XYZ file of C-alpha atoms in Angstrom:
220
model
C -6.138 11.339 0.072
C -8.942 10.868 -1.859
C -7.700 12.750 -4.641
C -5.027 10.141 -4.840
C -7.463 7.330 -4.427
C -9.699 8.996 -7.525
C -6.267 9.426 -9.404
C -5.111 5.513 -8.946
C -8.358 4.386 -9.757
C -8.968 5.978 -12.976
C -5.049 4.817 -13.940
C -5.958 1.286 -13.880
C -8.078 1.446 -16.741
C -5.896 3.271 -18.801
C -3.980 2.054 -22.115
C -0.665 2.153 -19.969
C -2.075 -0.241 -17.477
C -4.490 -2.644 -19.703
C -1.696 -5.238 -19.983
C -0.817 -5.347 -16.518
C -4.590 -5.153 -15.540
C -5.492 -8.295 -17.642
C -2.556 -10.387 -16.029
C -3.477 -9.622 -12.731
C -7.376 -10.190 -13.197
C -6.241 -13.542 -14.869
C -3.715 -14.663 -11.840
C -6.335 -12.989 -8.922
C -9.292 -15.217 -10.894
C -7.131 -18.631 -11.076
C -5.895 -18.223 -7.722
C -9.614 -17.737 -6.153
C -10.808 -20.636 -8.347
C -7.857 -22.606 -6.684
C -8.579 -22.049 -3.161
C -12.505 -22.123 -3.637
C -11.678 -25.972 -4.620
C -9.360 -26.460 -1.783
C -12.272 -25.091 0.773
C -14.620 -27.323 -1.032
C -12.628 -30.501 -1.045
C -11.362 -29.814 2.416
C -14.908 -29.355 3.680
C -16.253 -32.268 1.861
C -13.386 -34.426 3.065
C -13.301 -33.807 6.681
C -16.892 -32.862 7.285
C -19.944 -35.525 7.126
C -23.246 -33.993 6.875
C -26.935 -35.352 6.795
C -28.473 -35.385 2.808
C -30.676 -32.438 3.637
C -27.676 -30.423 4.832
C -25.749 -31.090 1.929
C -28.724 -30.045 -0.393
C -28.903 -26.777 1.507
C -25.418 -26.016 0.838
C -25.635 -26.638 -2.483
C -28.673 -24.398 -2.957
C -26.430 -21.546 -0.731
C -23.367 -22.136 -2.863
C -23.497 -19.318 -5.173
C -24.168 -16.991 -2.054
C -21.454 -18.332 0.079
C -19.037 -18.202 -3.284
C -19.844 -14.264 -3.675
C -19.582 -13.711 0.064
C -16.570 -16.079 0.716
C -14.646 -14.252 -2.135
C -15.129 -10.948 -0.511
C -13.164 -12.346 2.392
C -10.591 -14.198 0.123
C -9.629 -11.029 -2.275
C -7.435 -9.425 0.375
C -4.939 -12.407 0.922
C -5.211 -12.939 -3.082
C -4.282 -9.629 -3.817
C -1.173 -9.312 -1.452
C 0.176 -12.370 -3.143
C -0.427 -10.675 -6.253
C 1.238 -7.492 -5.338
C 4.413 -9.544 -5.009
C 4.121 -10.175 -8.762
C 3.362 -7.076 -10.533
C 4.547 -4.417 -7.656
C 7.338 -3.270 -9.450
C 5.593 -2.981 -13.015
C 2.842 -1.082 -11.717
C 4.794 1.089 -9.411
C 7.525 2.166 -11.961
C 4.552 2.759 -14.785
C 2.882 5.445 -12.209
C 6.519 7.056 -11.220
C 7.235 7.570 -14.795
C 4.106 9.009 -15.648
C 3.327 11.390 -12.903
C 6.974 11.799 -11.225
C 9.316 11.751 -14.339
C 11.615 14.057 -12.395
C 12.215 12.109 -9.431
C 14.651 9.218 -9.177
C 13.099 6.354 -10.218
C 12.648 3.203 -7.549
C 14.918 0.136 -7.684
C 12.938 -3.291 -8.543
C 12.559 -5.087 -5.132
C 13.372 -8.490 -6.726
C 10.886 -11.411 -7.303
C 12.250 -13.296 -4.368
C 11.885 -10.512 -1.774
C 8.640 -9.129 -3.194
C 7.083 -12.870 -3.136
C 8.514 -13.461 0.231
C 7.010 -10.364 1.554
C 3.885 -11.281 0.253
C 3.320 -14.898 1.517
C 4.271 -13.464 5.202
C 1.423 -11.060 4.693
C -0.726 -13.428 2.811
C -0.700 -15.572 6.092
C -1.627 -13.355 8.308
C -4.295 -11.540 6.272
C -5.824 -14.676 5.564
C -5.793 -15.766 9.153
C -7.988 -12.197 9.789
C -10.391 -12.742 7.164
C -10.994 -16.325 8.184
C -11.780 -14.951 11.476
C -13.963 -12.179 10.219
C -15.889 -15.030 8.043
C -16.217 -16.967 11.080
C -17.886 -14.011 12.601
C -20.398 -13.490 9.993
C -22.910 -14.754 12.511
C -22.185 -11.675 14.935
C -23.614 -8.598 13.001
C -21.575 -5.852 13.069
C -18.396 -7.656 14.543
C -17.434 -9.453 11.521
C -17.505 -6.031 9.122
C -15.402 -4.237 11.999
C -12.813 -7.174 11.874
C -12.529 -7.266 8.193
C -12.132 -3.263 7.790
C -10.001 -2.873 10.954
C -7.720 -5.775 10.155
C -7.377 -5.414 6.382
C -7.261 -1.748 6.565
C -4.250 -1.828 9.010
C -2.478 -4.769 7.057
C -3.239 -3.990 3.417
C -1.909 -0.056 4.506
C 1.348 -1.152 5.823
C 2.018 -4.017 3.496
C 1.440 -1.763 0.152
C 3.261 1.195 1.438
C 6.336 -0.479 2.877
C 6.632 -2.371 -0.335
C 6.251 0.888 -2.203
C 8.862 2.471 -0.143
C 11.163 -0.057 -0.210
C 11.770 1.104 -4.211
C 13.419 4.055 -2.823
C 14.468 3.380 0.971
C 16.347 0.528 2.877
C 14.032 -1.456 4.837
C 14.392 -0.024 7.736
C 13.841 3.423 6.736
C 10.731 2.215 4.853
C 9.276 1.132 8.329
C 10.328 4.124 10.010
C 8.489 6.679 7.839
C 5.070 4.310 7.831
C 5.379 4.604 11.549
C 6.004 8.407 11.357
C 2.921 8.573 9.197
C 0.914 5.738 10.939
C -2.574 7.597 10.714
C -2.193 8.581 6.980
C -1.098 4.650 6.031
C -4.070 3.206 8.263
C -6.492 5.648 6.810
C -5.131 4.637 3.029
C -5.443 1.163 4.003
C -9.218 1.668 4.923
C -9.820 2.782 1.263
C -7.869 -0.269 -0.361
C -9.958 -2.441 2.288
C -13.275 -0.725 0.980
C -12.539 -1.331 -2.628
C -11.719 -5.009 -1.458
C -15.096 -5.499 -0.311
C -16.951 -4.524 -3.500
C -17.481 -7.380 -5.666
C -16.036 -7.541 -9.099
C -14.395 -4.162 -8.498
C -12.201 -5.850 -5.938
C -10.306 -7.799 -8.551
C -8.595 -4.759 -9.406
C -6.953 -4.173 -5.600
C -3.650 -5.020 -6.723
C -3.037 -2.444 -9.257
C -5.590 0.157 -7.392
C -3.646 -0.342 -4.173
C -0.084 -0.079 -5.592
C -0.740 3.033 -7.534
C -2.493 4.496 -4.640
C 0.323 3.902 -2.594
C 3.024 5.400 -4.635
C 1.105 8.538 -4.635
C 0.739 8.789 -0.767
C 4.618 7.429 -0.601
C 5.498 10.428 -2.624
C 3.166 12.760 -0.480
C 4.221 11.989 3.071
C 7.941 11.939 1.981
C 7.509 15.388 0.843
C 5.822 16.253 3.986
C 2.405 16.384 2.800
C -0.923 15.410 4.608
């Protein structure tokens, strides 16, 4: 698993992935900016605070932006995955598994529909983890456990559905639930590192292609 993670991380910076990397970074940053603007507008519109409180929030704005982006990255990347998963997975399969049958594209509507469903669930988990910031330790547990499970499940099933019917993809995940969960923790770990977490859609997809190939062949 760690070897597959290292391989996937190296892949995202290779020339073959460069175009997809720039696209993912651009879309991810744009979505983060939109979400942050929407959150600030909602806060200013619905919450009235004394002047001293507003000044304090302004001074802490930079820190809040960094912390908030960590919790926003997982749901945002779940949407980005729907846009570029086929491109990323196909590139990994061509490079490392040329003798295997190529996967079938999920189709934009199917991929985005799945991503939207997961986006709402992951967003709820991360909003909860963000509210638990005042409870030491608990917020980190909520962040890693929630995102580890959801990101592992989402990326594995989406990659597996390029080769298997939806029900068969779910059954394969359930049969390898521990491996998928641990893989999700790896993805959640990267998603918690500022700057590097912008590469999460590429890393997670490439990583799960390797893990899918491993578990389907009966590897550990």
